[in-house]
PDB file of C-alpha atoms and ligand atoms in Angstrom:
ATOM      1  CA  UNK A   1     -15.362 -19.496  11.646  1.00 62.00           C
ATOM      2  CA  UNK A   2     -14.416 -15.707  10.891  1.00 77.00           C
ATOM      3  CA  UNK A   3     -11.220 -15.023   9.181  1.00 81.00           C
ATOM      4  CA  UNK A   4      -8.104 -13.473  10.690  1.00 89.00           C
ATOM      5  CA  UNK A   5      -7.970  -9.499  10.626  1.00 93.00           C
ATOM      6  CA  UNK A   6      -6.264  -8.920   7.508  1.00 95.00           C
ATOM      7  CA  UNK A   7      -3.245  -7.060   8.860  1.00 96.00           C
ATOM      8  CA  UNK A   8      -3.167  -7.149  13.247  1.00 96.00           C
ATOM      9  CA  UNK A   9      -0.565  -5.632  15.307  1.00 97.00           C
ATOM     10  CA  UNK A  10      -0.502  -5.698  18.905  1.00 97.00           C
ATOM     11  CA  UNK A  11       2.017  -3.573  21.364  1.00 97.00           C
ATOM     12  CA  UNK A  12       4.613  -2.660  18.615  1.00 97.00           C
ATOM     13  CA  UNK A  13       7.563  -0.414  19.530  1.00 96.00           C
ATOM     14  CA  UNK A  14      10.030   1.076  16.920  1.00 97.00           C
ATOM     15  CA  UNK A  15      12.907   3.286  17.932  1.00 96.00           C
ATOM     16  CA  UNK A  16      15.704   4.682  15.661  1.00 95.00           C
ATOM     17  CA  UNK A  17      19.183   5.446  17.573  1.00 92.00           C
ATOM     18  CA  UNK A  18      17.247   5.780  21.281  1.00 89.00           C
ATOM     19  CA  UNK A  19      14.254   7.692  20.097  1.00 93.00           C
ATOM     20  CA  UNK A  20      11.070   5.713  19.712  1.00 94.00           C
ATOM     21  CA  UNK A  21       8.924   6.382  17.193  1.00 96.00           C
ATOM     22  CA  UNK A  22       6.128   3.575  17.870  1.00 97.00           C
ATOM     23  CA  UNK A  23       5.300   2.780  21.309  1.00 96.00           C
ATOM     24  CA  UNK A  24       3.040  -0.155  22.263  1.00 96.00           C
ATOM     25  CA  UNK A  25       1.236   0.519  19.214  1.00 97.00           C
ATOM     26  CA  UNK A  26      -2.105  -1.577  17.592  1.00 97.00           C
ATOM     27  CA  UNK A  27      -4.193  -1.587  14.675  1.00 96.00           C
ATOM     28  CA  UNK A  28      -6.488  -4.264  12.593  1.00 96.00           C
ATOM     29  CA  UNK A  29      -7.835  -4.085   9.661  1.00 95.00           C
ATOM     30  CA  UNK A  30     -10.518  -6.480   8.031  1.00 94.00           C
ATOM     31  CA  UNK A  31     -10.799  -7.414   4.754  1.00 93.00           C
ATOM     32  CA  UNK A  32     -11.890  -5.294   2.073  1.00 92.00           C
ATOM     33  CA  UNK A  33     -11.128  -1.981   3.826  1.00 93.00           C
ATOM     34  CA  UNK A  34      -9.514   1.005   2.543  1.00 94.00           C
ATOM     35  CA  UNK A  35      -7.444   2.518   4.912  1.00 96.00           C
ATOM     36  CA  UNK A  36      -6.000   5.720   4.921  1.00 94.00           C
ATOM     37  CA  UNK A  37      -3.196   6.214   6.989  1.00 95.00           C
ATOM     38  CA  UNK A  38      -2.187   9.936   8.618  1.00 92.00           C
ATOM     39  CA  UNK A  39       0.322  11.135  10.728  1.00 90.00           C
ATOM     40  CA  UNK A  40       2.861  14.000  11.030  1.00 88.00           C
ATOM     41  CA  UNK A  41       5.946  14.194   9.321  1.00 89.00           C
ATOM     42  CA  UNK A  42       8.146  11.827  10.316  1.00 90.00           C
ATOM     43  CA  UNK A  43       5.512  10.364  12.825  1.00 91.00           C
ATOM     44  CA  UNK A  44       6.528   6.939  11.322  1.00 94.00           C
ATOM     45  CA  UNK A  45       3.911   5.671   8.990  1.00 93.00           C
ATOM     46  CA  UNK A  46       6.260   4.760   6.036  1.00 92.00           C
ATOM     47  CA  UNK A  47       8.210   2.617   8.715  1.00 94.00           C
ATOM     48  CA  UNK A  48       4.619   0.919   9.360  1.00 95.00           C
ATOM     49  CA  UNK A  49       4.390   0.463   5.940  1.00 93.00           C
ATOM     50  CA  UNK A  50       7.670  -1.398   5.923  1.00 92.00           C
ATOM     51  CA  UNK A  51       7.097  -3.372   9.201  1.00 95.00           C
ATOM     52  CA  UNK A  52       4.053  -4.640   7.466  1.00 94.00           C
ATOM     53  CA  UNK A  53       5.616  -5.547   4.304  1.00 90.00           C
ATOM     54  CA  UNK A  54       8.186  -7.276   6.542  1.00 89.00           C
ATOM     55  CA  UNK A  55      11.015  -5.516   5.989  1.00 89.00           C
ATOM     56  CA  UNK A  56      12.095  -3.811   8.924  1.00 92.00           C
ATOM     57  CA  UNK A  57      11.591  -5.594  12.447  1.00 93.00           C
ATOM     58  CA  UNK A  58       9.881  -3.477  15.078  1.00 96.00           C
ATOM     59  CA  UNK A  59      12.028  -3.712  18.363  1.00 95.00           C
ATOM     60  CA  UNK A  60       9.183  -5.500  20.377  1.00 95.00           C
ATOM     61  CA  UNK A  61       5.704  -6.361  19.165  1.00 96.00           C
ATOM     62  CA  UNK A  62       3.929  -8.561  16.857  1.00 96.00           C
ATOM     63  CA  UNK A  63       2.874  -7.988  12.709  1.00 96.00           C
ATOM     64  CA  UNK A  64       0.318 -10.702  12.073  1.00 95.00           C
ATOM     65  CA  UNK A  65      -1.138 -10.592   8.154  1.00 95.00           C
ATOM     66  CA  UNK A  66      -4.000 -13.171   7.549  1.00 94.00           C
ATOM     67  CA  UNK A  67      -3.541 -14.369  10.962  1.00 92.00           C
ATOM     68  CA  UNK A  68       0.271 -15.664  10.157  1.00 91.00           C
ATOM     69  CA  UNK A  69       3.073 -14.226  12.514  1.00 92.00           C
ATOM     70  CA  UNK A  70       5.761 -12.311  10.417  1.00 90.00           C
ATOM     71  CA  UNK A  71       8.319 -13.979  13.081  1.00 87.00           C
ATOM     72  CA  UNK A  72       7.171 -17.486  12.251  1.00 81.00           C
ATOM     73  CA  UNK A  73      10.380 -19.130  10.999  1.00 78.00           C
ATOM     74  CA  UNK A  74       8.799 -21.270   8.422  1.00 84.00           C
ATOM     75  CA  UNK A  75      10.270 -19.493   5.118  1.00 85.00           C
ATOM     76  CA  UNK A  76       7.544 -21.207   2.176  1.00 85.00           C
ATOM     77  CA  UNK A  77       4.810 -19.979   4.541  1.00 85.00           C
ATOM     78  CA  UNK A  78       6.744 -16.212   4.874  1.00 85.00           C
ATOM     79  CA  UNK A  79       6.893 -16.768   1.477  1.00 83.00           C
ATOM     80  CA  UNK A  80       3.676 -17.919   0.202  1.00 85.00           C
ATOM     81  CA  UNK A  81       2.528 -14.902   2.626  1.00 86.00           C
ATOM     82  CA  UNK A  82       4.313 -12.415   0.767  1.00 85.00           C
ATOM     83  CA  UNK A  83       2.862 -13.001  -2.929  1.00 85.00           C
ATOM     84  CA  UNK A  84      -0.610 -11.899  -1.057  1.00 90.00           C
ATOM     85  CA  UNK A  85       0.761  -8.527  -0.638  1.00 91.00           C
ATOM     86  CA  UNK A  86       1.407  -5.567  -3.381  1.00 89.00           C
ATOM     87  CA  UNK A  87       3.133  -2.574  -2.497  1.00 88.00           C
ATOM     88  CA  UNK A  88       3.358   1.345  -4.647  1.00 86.00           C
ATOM     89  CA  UNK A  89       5.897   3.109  -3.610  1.00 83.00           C
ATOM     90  CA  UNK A  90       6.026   6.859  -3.663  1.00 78.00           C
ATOM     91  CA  UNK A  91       7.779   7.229  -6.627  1.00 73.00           C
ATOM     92  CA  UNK A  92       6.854   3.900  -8.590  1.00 67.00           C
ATOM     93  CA  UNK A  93      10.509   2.425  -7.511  1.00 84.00           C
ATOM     94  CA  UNK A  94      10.591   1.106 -11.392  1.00 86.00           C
ATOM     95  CA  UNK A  95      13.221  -0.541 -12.367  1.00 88.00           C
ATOM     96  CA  UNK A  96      14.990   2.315 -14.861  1.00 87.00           C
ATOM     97  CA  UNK A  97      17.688  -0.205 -16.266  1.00 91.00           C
ATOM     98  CA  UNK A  98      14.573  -2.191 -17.497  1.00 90.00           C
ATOM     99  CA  UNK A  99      11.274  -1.444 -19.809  1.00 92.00           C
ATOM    100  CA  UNK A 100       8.039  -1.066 -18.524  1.00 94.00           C
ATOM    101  CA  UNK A 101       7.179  -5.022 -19.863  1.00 93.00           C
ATOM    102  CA  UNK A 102      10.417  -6.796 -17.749  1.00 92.00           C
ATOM    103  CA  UNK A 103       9.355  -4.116 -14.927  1.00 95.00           C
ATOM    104  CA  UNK A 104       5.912  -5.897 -14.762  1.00 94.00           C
ATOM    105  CA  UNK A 105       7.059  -8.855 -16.102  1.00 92.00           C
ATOM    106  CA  UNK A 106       9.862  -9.234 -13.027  1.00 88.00           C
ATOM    107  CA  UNK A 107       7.955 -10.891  -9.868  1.00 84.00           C
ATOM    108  CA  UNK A 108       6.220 -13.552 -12.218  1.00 84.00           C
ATOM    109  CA  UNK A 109      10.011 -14.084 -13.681  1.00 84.00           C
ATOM    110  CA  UNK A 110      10.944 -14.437  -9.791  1.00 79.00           C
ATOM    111  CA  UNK A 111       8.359 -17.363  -9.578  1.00 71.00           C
ATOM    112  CA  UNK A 112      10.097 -19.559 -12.105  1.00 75.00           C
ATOM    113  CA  UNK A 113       7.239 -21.280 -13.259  1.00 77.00           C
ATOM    114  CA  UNK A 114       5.975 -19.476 -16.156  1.00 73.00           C
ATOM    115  CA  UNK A 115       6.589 -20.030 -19.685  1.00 80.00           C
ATOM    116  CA  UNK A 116       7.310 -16.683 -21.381  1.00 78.00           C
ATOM    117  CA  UNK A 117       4.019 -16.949 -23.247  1.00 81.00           C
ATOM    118  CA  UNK A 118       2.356 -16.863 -20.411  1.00 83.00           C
ATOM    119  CA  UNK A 119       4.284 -14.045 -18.485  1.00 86.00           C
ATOM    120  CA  UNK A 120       3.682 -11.865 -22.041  1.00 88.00           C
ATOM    121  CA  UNK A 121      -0.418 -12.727 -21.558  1.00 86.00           C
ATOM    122  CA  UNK A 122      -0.409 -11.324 -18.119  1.00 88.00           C
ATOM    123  CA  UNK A 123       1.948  -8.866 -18.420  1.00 91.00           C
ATOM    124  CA  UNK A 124      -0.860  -7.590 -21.214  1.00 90.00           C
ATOM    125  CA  UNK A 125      -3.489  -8.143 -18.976  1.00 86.00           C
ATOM    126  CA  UNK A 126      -1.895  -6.107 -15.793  1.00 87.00           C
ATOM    127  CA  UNK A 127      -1.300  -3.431 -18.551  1.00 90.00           C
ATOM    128  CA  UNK A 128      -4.688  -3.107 -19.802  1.00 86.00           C
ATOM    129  CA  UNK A 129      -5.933  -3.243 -16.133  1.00 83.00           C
ATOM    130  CA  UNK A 130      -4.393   0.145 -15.311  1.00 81.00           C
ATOM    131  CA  UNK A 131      -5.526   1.582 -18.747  1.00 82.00           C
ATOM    132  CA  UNK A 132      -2.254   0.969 -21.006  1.00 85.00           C
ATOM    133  CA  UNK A 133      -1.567  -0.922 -23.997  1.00 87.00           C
ATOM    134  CA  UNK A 134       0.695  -3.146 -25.355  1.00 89.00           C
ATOM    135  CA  UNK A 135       2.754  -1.158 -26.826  1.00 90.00           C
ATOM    136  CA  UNK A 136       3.361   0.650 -23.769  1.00 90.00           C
ATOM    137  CA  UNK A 137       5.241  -2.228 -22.690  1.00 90.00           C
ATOM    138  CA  UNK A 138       8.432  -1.559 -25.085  1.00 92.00           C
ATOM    139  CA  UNK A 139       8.565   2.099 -23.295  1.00 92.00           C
ATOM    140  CA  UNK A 140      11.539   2.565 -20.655  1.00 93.00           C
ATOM    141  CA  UNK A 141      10.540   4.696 -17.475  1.00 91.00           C
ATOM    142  CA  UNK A 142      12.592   7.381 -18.444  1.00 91.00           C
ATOM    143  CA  UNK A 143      10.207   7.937 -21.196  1.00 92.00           C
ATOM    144  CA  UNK A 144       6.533   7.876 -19.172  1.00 90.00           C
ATOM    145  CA  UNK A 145       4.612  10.436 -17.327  1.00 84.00           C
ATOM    146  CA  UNK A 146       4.345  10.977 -14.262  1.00 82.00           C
ATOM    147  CA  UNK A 147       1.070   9.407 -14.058  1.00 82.00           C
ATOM    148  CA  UNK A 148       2.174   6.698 -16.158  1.00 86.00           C
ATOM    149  CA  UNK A 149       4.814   5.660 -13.560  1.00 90.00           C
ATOM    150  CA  UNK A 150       2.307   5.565 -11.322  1.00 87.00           C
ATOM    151  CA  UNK A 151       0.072   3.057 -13.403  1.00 88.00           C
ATOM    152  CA  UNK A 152       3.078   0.886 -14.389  1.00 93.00           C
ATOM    153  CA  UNK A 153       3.957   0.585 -10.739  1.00 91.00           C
ATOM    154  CA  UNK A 154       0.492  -0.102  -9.963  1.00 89.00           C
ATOM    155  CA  UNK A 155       0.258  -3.313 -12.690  1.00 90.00           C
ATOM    156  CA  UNK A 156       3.743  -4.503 -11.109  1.00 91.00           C
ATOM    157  CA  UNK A 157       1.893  -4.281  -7.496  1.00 90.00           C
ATOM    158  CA  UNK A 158      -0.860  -6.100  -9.029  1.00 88.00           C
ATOM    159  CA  UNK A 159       1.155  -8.961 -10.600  1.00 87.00           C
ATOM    160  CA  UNK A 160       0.895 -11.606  -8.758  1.00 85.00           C
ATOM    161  CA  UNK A 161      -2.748 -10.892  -7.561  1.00 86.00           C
ATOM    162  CA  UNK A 162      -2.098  -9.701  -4.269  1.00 90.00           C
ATOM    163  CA  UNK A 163      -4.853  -9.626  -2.360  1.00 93.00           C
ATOM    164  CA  UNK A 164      -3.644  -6.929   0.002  1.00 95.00           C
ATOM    165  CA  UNK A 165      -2.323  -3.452  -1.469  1.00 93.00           C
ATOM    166  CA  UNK A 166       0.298  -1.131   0.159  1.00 94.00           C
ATOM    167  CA  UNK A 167       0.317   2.502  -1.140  1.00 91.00           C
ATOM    168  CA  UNK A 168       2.432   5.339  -0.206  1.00 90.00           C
ATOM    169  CA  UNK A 169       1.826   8.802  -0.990  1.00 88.00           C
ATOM    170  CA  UNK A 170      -0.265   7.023  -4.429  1.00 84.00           C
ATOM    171  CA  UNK A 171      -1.276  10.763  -5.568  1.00 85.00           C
ATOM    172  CA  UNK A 172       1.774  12.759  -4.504  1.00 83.00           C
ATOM    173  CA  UNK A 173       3.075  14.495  -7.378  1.00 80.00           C
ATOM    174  CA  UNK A 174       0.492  14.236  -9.952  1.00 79.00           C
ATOM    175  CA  UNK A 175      -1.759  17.226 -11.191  1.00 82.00           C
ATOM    176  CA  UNK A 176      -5.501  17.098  -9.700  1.00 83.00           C
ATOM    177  CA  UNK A 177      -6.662  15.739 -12.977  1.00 82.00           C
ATOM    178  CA  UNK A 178      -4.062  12.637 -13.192  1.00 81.00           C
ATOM    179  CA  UNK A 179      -4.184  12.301  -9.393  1.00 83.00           C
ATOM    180  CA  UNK A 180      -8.532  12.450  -9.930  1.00 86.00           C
ATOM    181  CA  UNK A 181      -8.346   9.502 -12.710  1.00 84.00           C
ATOM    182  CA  UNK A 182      -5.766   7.360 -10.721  1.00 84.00           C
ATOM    183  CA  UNK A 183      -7.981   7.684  -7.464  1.00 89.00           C
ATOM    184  CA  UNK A 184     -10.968   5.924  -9.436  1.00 87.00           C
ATOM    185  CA  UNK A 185      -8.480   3.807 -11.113  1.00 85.00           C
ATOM    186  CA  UNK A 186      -7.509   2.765  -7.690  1.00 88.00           C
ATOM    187  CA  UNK A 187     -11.008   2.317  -6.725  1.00 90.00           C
ATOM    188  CA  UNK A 188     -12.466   0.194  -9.706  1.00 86.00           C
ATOM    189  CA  UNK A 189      -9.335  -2.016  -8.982  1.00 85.00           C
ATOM    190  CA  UNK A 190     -10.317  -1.970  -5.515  1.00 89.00           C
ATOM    191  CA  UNK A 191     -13.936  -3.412  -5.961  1.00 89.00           C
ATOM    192  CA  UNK A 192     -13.365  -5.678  -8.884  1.00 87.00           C
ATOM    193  CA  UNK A 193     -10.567  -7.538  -7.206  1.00 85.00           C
ATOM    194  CA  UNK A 194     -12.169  -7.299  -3.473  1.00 89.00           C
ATOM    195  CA  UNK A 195      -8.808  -5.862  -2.335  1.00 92.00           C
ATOM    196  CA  UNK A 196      -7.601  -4.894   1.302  1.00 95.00           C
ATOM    197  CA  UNK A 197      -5.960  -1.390   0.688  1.00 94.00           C
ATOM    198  CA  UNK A 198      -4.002   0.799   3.128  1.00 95.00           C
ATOM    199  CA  UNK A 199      -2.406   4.154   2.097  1.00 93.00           C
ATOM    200  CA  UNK A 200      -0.505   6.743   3.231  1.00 94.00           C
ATOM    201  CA  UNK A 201      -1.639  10.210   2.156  1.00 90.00           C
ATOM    202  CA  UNK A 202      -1.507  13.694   2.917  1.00 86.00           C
ATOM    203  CA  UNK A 203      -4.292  14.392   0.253  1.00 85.00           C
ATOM    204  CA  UNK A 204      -7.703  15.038   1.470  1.00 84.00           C
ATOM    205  CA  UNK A 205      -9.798  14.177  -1.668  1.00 83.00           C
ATOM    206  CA  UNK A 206      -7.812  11.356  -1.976  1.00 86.00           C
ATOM    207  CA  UNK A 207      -8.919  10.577   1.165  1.00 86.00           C
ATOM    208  CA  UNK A 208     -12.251  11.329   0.735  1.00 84.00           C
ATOM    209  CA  UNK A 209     -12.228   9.406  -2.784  1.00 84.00           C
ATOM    210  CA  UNK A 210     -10.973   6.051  -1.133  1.00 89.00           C
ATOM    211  CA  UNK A 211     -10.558   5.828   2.361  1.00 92.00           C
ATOM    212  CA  UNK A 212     -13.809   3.878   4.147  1.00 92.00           C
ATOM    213  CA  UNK A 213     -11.437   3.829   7.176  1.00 94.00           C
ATOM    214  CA  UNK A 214      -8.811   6.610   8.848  1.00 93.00           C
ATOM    215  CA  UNK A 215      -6.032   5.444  10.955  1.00 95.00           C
ATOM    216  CA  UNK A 216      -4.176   8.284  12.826  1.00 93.00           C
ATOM    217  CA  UNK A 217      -0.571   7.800  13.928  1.00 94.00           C
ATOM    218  CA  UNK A 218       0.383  10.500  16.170  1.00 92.00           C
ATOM    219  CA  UNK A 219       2.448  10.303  19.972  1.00 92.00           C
ATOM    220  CA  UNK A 220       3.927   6.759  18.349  1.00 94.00           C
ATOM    221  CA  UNK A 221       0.613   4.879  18.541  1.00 94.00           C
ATOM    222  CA  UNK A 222      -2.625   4.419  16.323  1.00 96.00           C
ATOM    223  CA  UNK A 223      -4.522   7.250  18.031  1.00 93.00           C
ATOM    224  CA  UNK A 224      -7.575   7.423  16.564  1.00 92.00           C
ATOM    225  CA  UNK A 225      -9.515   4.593  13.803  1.00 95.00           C
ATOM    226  CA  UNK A 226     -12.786   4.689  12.491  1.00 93.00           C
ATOM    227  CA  UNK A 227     -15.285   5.680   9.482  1.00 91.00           C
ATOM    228  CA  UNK A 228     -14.468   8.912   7.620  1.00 86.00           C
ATOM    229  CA  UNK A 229     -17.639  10.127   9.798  1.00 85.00           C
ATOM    230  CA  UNK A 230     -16.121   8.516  12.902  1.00 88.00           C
ATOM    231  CA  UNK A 231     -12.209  10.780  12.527  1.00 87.00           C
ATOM    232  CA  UNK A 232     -14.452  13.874  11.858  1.00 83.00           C
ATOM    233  CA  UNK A 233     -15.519  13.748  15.514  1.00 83.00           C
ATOM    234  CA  UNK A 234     -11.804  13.555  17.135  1.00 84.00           C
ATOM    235  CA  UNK A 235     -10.596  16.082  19.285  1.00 84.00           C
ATOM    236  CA  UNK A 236      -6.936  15.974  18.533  1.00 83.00           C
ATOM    237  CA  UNK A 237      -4.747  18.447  17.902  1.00 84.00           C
ATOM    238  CA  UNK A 238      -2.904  16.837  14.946  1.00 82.00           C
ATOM    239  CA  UNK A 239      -6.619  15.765  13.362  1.00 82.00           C
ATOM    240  CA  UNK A 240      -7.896  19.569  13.974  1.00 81.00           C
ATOM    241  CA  UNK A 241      -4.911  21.173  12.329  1.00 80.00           C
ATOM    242  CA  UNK A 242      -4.761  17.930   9.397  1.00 78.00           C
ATOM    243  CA  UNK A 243      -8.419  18.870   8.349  1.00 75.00           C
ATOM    244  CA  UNK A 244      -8.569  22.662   9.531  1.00 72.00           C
ATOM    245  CA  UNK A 245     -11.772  24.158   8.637  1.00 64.00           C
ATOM    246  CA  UNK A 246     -12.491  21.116   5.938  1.00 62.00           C
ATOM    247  CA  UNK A 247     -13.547  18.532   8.040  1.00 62.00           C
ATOM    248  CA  UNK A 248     -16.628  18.111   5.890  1.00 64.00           C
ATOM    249  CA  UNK A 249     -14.855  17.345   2.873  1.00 62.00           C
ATOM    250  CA  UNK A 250     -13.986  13.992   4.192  1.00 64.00           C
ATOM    251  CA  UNK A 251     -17.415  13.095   3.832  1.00 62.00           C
TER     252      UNK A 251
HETATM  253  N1  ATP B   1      16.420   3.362   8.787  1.00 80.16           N
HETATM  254  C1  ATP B   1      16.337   4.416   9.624  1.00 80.16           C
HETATM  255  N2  ATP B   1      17.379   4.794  10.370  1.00 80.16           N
HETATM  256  C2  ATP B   1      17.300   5.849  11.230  1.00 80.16           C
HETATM  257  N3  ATP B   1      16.197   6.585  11.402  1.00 80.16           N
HETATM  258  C3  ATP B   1      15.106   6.257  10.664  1.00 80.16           C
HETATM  259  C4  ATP B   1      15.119   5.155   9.746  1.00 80.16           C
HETATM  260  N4  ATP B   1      13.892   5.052   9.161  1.00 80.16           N
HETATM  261  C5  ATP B   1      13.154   6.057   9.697  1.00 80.16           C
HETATM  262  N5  ATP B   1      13.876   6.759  10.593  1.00 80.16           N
HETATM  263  C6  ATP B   1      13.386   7.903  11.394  1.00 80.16           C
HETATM  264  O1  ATP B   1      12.144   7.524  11.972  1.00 80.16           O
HETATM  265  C7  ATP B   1      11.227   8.594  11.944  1.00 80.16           C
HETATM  266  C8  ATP B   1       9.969   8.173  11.171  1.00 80.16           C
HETATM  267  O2  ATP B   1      10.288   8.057   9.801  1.00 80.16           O
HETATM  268  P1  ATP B   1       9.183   7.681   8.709  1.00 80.16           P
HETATM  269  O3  ATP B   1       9.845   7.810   7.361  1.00 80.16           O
HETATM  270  O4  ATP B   1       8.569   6.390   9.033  1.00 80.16           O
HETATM  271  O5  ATP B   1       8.116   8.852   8.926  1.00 80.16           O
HETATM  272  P2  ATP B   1       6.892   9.295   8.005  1.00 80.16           P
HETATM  273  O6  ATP B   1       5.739   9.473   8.917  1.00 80.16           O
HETATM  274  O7  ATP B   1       6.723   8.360   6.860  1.00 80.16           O
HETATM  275  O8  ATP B   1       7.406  10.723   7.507  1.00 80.16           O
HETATM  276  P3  ATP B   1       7.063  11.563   6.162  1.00 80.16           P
HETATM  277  O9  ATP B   1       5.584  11.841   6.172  1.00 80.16           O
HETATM  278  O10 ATP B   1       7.884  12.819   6.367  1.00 80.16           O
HETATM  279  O11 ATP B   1       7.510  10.742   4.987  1.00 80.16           O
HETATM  280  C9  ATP B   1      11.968   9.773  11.306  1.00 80.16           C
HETATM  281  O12 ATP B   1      12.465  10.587  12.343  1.00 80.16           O
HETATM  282  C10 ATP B   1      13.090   9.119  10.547  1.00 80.16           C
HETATM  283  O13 ATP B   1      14.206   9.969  10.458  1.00 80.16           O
END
């Protein structure tokens, strides 16, 4: 028997205060992909990102991950459903009250059934995973780098070994060299831990360094899907202006 798409919607309409911004929109994604996901300014792909992660209801449709409903009622399976799924925000969303340790530390507190020696061994482990020590841990956000906000949100995505990873804007804001060395960080994560990833970007070579798949989001629905090679051939006017004269460099 195959399994499920990874993430499947089907006929999904969003509208803020009368004016729709998804209408009768699909997608599906299969395990393992990496999905970049492009659209206009304010064409609505963070609020796909958060319909995915479950936390805003689109007006009409369905969000199926691993083949489960997001309307099913049951709450251990809507809960058991969302430990499979990590999320980076744009701007690492850390916790600034906290250090970077009870930032990574906090969804394996949530599942109350750690001891704390265990919850310091994997908070270790998530650390050294996105290239950080231990003694990064006693740091407060205030104190990192832009790049290092980045990697500390990425362990606290990682924590509870999701096995499918949200990412918005992952790159924005980071020099090419930081935004280079979090791409492959992003990548070797990727393969070692056979995740599902979808990201929104804007950059091309993080694009090209990532994406096996393109989803664009333009007039409210999934317009266009396919291979890096596949996007290349669209005839769109959002896709031709999005890639101008550097079409090639998605390959
Ligand atoms: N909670 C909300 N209440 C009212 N309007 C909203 C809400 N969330 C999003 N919108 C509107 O929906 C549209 C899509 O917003 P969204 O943030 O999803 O776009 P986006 O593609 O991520 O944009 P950008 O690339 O500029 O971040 C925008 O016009 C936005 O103002």
């Amino acid at each position: 028997m195959s399994l499920p798409p990874v993430i499947e919607l089907e006929g999904v309409c969003t509208s803020f205060r009368g004016t729709a911004v998804h209408r009768d929109l699909a997608l599906r994604i299969d395990e393992g992909q990496i999905v970049g996901l492009l659209g206009g300014s304010g064409s609505g792909k963070t609020t796909l990102l958060r319909e995915i992660l479950g936390l805003h209801r689109p007006d009409a449709g369905v969000v199926r991950l691993f083949g489960v409903d997001l309307n099913e009622p049951d709450v251990q399976l809507q809960r058991n459903l969302r430990r499979r799924l990590g999320m980076l925000f744009q701007h690492g969303a850390l916790f600034s009250a906290l250090s970077v340790f009870d930032n990574i530390a906090f969804p394996l507190r949530e599942l109350r059934c750690l001891d704390g020696d265990w919850i310091r061994r994997l908070v270790h482990l998530k650390l050294a995973m996105v290239g950080l020590g231990a003694e990064h841990g006693k740091l407060m956000p205030a104190e990192l780098s832009g790049g290092m906000v980045k990697r500390v949100a990425l362990a606290r995505a990682l924590a509870l070994e999701p096995e499918l990873l949200l990412l918005d804007e992952p790159t924005a804001g980071l020099d090419p060299d930081r935004s280079q060395n979090f791409v492959e960080l992003i990548g070797d994560l990727q393969r070692e831990l056979g995740l599902t990833v979808v990201m929104v970007t804007h950059d091309l070579n993080t694009l090209a360094g990532l994406a096996t798949h393109v989803a664009v989001l333009a007039d409210q629905h999934i317009m266009a899907y396919g291979t890096r090679a596949e996007i290349m051939t669209v005839d769109h006017p959002f896709v031709t202006g999005f890639f101008g004269g550097d079409r090639r460099k998605l390959l």
